[in-house]
CSV table of C-alpha atoms in Angstrom, one decimal:
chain,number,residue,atom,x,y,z
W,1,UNK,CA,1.0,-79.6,-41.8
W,2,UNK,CA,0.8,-79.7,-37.7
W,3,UNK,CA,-2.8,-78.6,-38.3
W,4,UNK,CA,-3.7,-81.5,-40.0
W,5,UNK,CA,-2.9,-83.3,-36.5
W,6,UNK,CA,-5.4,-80.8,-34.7
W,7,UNK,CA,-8.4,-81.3,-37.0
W,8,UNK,CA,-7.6,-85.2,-36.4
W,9,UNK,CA,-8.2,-84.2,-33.0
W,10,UNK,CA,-11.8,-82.7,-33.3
W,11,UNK,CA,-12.7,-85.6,-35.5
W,12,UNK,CA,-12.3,-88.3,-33.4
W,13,UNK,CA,-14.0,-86.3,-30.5
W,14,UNK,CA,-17.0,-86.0,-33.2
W,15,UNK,CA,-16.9,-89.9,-33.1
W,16,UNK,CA,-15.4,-90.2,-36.7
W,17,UNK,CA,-13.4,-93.3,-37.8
W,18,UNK,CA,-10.4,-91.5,-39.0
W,19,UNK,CA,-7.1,-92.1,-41.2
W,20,UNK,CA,-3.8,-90.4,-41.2
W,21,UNK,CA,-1.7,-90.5,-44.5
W,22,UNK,CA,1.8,-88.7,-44.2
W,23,UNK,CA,4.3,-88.5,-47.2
W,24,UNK,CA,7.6,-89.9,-45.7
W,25,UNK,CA,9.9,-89.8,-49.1
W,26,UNK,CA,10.2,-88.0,-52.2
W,27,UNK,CA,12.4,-88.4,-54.7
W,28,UNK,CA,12.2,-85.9,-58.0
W,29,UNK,CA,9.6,-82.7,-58.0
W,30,UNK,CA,7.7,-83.9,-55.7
W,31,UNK,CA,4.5,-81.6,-55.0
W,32,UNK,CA,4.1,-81.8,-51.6
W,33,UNK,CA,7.2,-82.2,-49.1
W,34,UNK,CA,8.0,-85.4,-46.5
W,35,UNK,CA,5.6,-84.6,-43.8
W,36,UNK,CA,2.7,-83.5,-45.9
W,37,UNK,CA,-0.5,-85.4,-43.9
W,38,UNK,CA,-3.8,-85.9,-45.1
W,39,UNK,CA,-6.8,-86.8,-43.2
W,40,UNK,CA,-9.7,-89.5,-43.9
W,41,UNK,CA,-12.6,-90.4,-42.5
W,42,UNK,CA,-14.9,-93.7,-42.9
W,43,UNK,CA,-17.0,-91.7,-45.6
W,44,UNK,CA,-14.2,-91.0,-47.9
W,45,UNK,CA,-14.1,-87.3,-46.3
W,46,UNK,CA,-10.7,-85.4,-46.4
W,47,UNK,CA,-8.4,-82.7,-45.6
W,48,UNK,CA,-5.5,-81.6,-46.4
W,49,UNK,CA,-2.9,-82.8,-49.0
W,50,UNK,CA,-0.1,-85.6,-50.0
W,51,UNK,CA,0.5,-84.3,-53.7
W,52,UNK,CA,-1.3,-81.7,-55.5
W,53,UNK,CA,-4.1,-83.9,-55.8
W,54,UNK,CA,-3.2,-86.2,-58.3
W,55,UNK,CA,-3.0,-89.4,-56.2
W,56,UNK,CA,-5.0,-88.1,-53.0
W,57,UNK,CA,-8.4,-90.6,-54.5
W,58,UNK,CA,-6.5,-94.1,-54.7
W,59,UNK,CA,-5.0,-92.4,-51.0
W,60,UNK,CA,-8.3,-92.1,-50.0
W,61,UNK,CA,-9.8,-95.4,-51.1
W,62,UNK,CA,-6.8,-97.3,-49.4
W,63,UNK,CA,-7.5,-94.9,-46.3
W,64,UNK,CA,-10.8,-96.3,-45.8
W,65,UNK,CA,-9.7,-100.0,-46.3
W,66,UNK,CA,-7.2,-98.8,-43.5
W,67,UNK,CA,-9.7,-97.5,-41.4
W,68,UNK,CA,-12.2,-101.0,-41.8
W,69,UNK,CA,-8.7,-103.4,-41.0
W,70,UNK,CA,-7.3,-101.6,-39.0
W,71,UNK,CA,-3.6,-102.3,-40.7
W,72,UNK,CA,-1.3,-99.3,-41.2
W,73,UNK,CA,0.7,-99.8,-44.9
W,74,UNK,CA,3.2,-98.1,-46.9
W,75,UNK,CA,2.0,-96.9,-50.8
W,76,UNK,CA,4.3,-95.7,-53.5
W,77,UNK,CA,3.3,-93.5,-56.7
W,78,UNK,CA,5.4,-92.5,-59.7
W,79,UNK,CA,4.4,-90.9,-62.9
W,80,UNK,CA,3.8,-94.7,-64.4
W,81,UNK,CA,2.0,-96.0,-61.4
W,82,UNK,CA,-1.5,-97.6,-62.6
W,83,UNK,CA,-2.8,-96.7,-59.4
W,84,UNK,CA,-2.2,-92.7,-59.4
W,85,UNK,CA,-5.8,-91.3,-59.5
W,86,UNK,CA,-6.3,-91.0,-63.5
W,87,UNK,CA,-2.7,-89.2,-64.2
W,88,UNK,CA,-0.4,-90.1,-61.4
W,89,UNK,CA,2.1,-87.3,-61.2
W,90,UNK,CA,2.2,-85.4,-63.8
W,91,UNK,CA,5.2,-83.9,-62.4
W,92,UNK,CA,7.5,-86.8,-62.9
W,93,UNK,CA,8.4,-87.3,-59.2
W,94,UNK,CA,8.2,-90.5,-56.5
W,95,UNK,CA,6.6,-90.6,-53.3
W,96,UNK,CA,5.7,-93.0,-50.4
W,97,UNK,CA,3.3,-92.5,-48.3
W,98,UNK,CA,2.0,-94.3,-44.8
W,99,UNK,CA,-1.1,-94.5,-43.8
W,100,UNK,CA,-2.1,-95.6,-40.2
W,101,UNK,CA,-6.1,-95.7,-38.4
W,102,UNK,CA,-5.8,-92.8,-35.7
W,103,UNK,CA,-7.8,-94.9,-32.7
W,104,UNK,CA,-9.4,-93.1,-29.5
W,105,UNK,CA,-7.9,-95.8,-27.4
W,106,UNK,CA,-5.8,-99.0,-28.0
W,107,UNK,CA,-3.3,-99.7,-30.9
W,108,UNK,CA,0.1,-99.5,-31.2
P,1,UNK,CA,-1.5,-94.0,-34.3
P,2,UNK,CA,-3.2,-94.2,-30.7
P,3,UNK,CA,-4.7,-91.2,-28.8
P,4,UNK,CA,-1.9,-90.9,-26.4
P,5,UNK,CA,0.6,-90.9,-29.1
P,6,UNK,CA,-2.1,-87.7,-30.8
P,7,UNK,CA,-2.4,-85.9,-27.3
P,8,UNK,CA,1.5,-85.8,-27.0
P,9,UNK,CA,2.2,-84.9,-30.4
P,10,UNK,CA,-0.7,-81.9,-30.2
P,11,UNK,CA,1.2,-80.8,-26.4
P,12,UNK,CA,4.6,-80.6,-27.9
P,13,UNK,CA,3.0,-77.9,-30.7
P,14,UNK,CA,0.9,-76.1,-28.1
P,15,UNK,CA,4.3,-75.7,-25.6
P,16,UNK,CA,6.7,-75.0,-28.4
P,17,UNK,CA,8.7,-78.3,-27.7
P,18,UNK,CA,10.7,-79.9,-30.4
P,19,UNK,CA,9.5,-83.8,-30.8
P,20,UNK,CA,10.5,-86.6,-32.8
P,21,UNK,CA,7.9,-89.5,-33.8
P,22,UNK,CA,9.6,-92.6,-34.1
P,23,UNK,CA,7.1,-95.0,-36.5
P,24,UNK,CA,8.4,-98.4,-37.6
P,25,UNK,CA,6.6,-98.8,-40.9
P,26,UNK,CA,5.9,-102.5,-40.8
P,27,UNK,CA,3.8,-102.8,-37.6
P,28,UNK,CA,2.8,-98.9,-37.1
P,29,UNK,CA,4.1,-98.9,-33.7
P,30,UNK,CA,5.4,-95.3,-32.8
P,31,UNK,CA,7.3,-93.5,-30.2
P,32,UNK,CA,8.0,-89.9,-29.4
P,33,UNK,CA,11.6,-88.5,-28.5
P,34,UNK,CA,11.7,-85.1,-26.6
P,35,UNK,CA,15.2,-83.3,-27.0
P,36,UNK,CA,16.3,-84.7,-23.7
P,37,UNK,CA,15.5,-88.0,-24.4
P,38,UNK,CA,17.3,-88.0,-28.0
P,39,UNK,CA,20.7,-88.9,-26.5
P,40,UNK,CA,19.2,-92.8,-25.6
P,41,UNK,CA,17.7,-93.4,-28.7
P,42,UNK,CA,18.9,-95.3,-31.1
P,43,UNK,CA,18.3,-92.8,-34.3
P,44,UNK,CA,19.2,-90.2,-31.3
P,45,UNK,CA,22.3,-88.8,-34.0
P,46,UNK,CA,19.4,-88.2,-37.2
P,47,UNK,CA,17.1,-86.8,-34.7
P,48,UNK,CA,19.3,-84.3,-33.2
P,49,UNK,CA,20.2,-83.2,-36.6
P,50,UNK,CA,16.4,-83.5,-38.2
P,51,UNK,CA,15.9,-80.7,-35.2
P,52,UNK,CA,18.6,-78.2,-36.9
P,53,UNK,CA,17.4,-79.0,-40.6
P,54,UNK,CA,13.7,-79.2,-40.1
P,55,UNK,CA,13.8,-82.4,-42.6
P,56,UNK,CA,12.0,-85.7,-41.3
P,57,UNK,CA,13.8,-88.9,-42.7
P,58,UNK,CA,13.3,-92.9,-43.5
P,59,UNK,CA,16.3,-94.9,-41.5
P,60,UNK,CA,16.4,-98.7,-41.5
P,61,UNK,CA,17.6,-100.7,-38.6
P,62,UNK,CA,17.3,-104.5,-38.2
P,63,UNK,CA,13.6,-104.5,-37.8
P,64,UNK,CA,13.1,-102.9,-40.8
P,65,UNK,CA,12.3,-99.0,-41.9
P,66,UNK,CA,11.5,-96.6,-39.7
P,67,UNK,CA,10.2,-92.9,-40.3
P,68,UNK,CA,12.0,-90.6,-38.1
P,69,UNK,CA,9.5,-87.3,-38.2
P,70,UNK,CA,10.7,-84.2,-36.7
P,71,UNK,CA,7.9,-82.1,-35.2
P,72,UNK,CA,9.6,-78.6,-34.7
P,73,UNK,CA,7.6,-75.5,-33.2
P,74,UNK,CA,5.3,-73.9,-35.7
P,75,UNK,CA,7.0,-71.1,-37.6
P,76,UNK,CA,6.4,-67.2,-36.0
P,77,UNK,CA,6.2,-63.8,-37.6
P,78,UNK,CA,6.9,-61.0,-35.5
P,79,UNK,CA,5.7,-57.6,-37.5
P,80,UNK,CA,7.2,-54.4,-35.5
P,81,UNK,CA,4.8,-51.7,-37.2
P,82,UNK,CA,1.2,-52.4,-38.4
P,83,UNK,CA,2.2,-50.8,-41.7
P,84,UNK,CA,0.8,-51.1,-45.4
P,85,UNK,CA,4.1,-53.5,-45.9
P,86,UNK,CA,2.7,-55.5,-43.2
P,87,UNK,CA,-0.8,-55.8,-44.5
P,88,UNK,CA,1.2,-57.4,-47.7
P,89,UNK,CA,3.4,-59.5,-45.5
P,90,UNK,CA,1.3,-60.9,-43.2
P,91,UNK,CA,-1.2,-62.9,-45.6
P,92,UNK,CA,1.8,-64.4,-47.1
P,93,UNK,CA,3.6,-65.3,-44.1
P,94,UNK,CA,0.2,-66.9,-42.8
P,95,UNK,CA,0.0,-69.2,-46.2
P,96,UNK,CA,3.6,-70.2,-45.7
P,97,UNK,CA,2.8,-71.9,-42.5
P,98,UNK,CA,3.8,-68.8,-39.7
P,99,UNK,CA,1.8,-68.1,-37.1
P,100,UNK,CA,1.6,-63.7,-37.0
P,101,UNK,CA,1.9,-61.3,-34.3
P,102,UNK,CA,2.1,-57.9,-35.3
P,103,UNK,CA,3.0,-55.0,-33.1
P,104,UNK,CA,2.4,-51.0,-33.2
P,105,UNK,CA,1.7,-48.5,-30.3
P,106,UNK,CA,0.0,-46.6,-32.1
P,107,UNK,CA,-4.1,-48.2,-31.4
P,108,UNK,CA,-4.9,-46.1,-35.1
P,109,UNK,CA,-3.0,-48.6,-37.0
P,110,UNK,CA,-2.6,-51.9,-35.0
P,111,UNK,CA,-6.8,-52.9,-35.7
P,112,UNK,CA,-7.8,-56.6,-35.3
P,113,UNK,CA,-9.2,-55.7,-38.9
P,114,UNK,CA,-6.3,-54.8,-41.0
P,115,UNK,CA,-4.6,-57.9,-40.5
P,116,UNK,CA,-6.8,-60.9,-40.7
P,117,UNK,CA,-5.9,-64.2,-39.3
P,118,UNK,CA,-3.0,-62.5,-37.3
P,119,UNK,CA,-2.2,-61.8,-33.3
P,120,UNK,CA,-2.4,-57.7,-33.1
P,121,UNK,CA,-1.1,-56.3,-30.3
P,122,UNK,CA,-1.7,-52.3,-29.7
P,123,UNK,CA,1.6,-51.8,-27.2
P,124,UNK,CA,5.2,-50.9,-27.3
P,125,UNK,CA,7.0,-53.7,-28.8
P,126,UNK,CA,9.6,-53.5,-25.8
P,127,UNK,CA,6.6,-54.1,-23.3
P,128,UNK,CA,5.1,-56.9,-25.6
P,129,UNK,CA,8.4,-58.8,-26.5
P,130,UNK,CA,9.8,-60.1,-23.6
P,131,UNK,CA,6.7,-61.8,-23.0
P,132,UNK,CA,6.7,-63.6,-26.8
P,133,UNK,CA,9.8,-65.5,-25.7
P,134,UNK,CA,11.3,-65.1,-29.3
P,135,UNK,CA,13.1,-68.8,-30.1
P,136,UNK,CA,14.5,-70.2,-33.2
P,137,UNK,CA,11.5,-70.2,-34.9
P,138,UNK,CA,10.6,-66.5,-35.2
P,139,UNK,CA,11.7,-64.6,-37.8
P,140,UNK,CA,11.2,-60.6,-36.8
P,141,UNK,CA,10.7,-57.8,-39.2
P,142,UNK,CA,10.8,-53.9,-38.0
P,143,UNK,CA,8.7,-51.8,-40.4
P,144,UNK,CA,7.8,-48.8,-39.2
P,145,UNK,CA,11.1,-46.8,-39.4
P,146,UNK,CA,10.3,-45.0,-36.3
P,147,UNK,CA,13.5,-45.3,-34.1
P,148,UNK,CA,11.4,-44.8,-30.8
P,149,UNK,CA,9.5,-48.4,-32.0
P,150,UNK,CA,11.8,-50.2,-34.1
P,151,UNK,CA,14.7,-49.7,-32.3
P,152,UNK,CA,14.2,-50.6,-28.5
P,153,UNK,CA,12.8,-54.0,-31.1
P,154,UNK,CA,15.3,-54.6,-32.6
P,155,UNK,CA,17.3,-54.6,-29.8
P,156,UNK,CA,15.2,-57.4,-27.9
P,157,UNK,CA,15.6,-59.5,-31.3
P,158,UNK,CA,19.5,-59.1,-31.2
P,159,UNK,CA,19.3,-60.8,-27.9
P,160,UNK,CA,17.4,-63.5,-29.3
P,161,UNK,CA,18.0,-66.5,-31.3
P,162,UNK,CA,15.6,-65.8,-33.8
P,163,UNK,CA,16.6,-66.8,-37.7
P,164,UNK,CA,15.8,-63.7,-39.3
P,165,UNK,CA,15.9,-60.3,-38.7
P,166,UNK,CA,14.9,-57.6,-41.2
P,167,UNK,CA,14.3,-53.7,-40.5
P,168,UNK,CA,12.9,-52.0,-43.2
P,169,UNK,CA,14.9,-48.2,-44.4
P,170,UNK,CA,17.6,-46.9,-47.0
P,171,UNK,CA,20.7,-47.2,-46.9
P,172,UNK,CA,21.3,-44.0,-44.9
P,173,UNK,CA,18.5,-45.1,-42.5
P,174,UNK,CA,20.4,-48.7,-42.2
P,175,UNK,CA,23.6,-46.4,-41.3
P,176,UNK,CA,21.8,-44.0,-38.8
P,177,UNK,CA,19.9,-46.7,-37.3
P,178,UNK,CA,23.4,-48.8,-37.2
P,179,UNK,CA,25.5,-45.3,-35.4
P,180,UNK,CA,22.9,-45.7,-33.0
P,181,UNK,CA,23.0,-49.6,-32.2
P,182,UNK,CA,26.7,-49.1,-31.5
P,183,UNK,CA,26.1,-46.3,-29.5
P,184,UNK,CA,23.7,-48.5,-27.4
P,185,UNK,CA,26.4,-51.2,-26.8
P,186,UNK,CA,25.7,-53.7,-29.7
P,187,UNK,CA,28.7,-55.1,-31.5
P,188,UNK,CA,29.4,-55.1,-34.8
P,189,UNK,CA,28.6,-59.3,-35.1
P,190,UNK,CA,25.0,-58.8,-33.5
P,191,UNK,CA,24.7,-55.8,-35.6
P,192,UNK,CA,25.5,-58.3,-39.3
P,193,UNK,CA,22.7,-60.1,-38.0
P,194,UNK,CA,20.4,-57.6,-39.4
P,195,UNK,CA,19.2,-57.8,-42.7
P,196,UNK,CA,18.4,-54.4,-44.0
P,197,UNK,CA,17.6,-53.0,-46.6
P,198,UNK,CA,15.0,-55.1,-45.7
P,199,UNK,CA,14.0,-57.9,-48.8
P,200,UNK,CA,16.3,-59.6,-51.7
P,201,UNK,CA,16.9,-57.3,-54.4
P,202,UNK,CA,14.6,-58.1,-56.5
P,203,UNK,CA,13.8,-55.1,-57.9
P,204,UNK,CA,10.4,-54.6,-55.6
P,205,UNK,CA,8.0,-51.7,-56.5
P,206,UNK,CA,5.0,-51.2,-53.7
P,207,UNK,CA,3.7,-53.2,-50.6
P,208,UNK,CA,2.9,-56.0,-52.0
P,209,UNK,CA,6.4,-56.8,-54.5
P,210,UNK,CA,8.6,-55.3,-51.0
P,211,UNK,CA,6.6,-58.2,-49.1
P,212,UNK,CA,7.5,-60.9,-51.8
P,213,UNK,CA,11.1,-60.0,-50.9
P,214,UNK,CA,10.8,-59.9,-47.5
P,215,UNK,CA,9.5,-63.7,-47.3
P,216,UNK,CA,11.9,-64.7,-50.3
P,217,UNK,CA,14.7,-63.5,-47.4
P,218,UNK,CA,13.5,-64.9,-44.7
P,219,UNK,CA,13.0,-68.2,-46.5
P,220,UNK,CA,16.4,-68.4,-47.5
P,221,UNK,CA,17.4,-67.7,-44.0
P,222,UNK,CA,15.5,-70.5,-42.7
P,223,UNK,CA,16.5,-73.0,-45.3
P,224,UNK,CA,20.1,-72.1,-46.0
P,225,UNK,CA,20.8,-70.6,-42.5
P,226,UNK,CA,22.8,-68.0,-41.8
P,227,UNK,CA,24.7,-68.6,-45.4
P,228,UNK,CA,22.0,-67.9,-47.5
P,229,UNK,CA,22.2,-64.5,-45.3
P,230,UNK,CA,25.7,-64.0,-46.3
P,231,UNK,CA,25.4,-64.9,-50.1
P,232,UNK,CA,22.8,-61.3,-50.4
P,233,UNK,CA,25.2,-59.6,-49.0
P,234,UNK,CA,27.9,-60.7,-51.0
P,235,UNK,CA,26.0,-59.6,-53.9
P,236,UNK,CA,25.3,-56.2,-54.0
């Protein structure tokens, strides 16, 4: 998951407006465990992974309005949640996830 | 998160430090806590004990939630013996987050190209070692069952505080290599330490099964600690 944090790295050097999105609770089967980052950039490009994919597009999509307002926020996905890309979690579990802009200078 | 917050983060991996980022989820503001500084802070008690669990928490204080991440050292393999086991093992170890060193005198075996993706070091593991400076996060596994290589090894590891420490060989091996452990000075708590036969019993046929159980055991080591170590040996 630390790697995520070094490829965060390189993209900002490359100029890239960038996101960070880190799962800090789970409750149930969660697929990914607390800690779990994924990255964003402006153009909707990722890596890495926050469940096993089945809420990493509405992650993404918040990512970028992150990256444009430059406000961090907290998301939450269940299995009912509307906003779960298509299924939410199949697997029946919760998790919340922050996402934060990563900024070359500045910020808190 | 700011650059300087990054750089620090990416400095505490690189130098094997244990951090803590403090992030208080309504603003984003964040702060790191080094070990040292963990005694001052004001979730100094979670952080102190996220270091020993490895678990990262969400603790509320008057200004609201805060996520307390721990950012321990990556995970590291040490591989005495750059065996068919290994060539199993270290793949596996790789995809579950360790970072692989594999050592084996003999040049013939220890080739950049058997082992993909991991450190291979052509040298006496008693030469290399010292220089690793094996820590909390290393688990060690001694595979060649060649007492002039595993043994000097396994020694080192006994010193060290590493979580897990496997050496492959039979029962009667285990009990040879045990007589001779004594015989070198090591007592009988350092020697319980050792996990051998190597693996959970699961029944493993071949490389490739022996490697599932050698992960399976060293996952239980790092998760359940030392317990998890006791509850194998309890059962057979």
């Amino acid at each position: 998951m630390h790697d995520v944090l070094f490829a965060a790295n390189d993209w900002l050097q490359q100029g890239r407006k960038v996101a960070l999105a880190t799962v800090i609770e789970t409750w149930g089967s969660a697929p990914q465990p607390v800690g779990s980052r994924l990255l964003i950039d402006r153009d909707g490009d990722f890596l890495g992974s926050v469940s096993g994919g089945c809420v990493e597009g509405a992650v993404i999509s918040e990512a970028i309005d992150v990256i444009d307002s430059g406000n961090c926020r907290v998301l939450e996905f269940g299995v009912a949640d509307e906003t779960a890309w298509e299924v939410g979690l199949a697997c029946g579990g919760r998790i919340r996830i922050f996402v934060e802009a990563l900024d070359k200078a500045g910020q808190p | 998160m700011n650059s300087e917050t990054l750089q620090r983060l990416l400095q505490a991996q690189r130098g094997r430090e244990p951090v803590a980022m403090v992030t208080a989820l309504h603003s984003g503001a964040q702060r790191i806590v080094c070990a040292r500084q963990a005694a001052d802070d004001e979730f100094g008690a979670v952080i102190v004990d996220g270091f020993r669990s490895d678990r990262s928490t969400v603790q509320s204080n008057a200004a609201g939630e805060h996520f307390v991440e721990i950012f321990n050292p990556k995970l590291r393999l040490i591989v005495i013996g750059a065996v068919h086991i290994a060539q199993s093992l270290v793949p596996m170890a790789t995809a579950a987050g360790y970072q692989v060193s594999v050592i084996d005198p003999r040049a013939a075996f220890a080739t950049a190209e058997r082992f993909p993706g991991a450190e291979v070091v052509a040298e006496w593991p008693d030469e290399v070692l010292p220089g690793l400076g094996l820590d909390a996060r290393c688990g060690f596994v001694a595979l060649t069952h060649d007492p002039k290589i595993d043994d000097p090894a396994l020694g080192l590891a006994l010193q060290s505080d590493c979580f897990y420490i496997g050496a492959l060989g039979s029962r009667k091996t285990q009990a040879a290599r045990r007589e001779r452990l004594v015989a070198a000075g090591f007592a009988d708590a350092a020697l319980a330490r050792i996990a051998g036969p190597v693996g959970l019993d699961i029944g493993a046929r071949g490389a490739p099964e022996i490697a599932i159980s050698i992960m399976a055991e060293m996952t239980m080591c790092l998760r359940h600690g030392g317990a998890g170590h006791d509850i194998r040996r309890d059962d057979r």
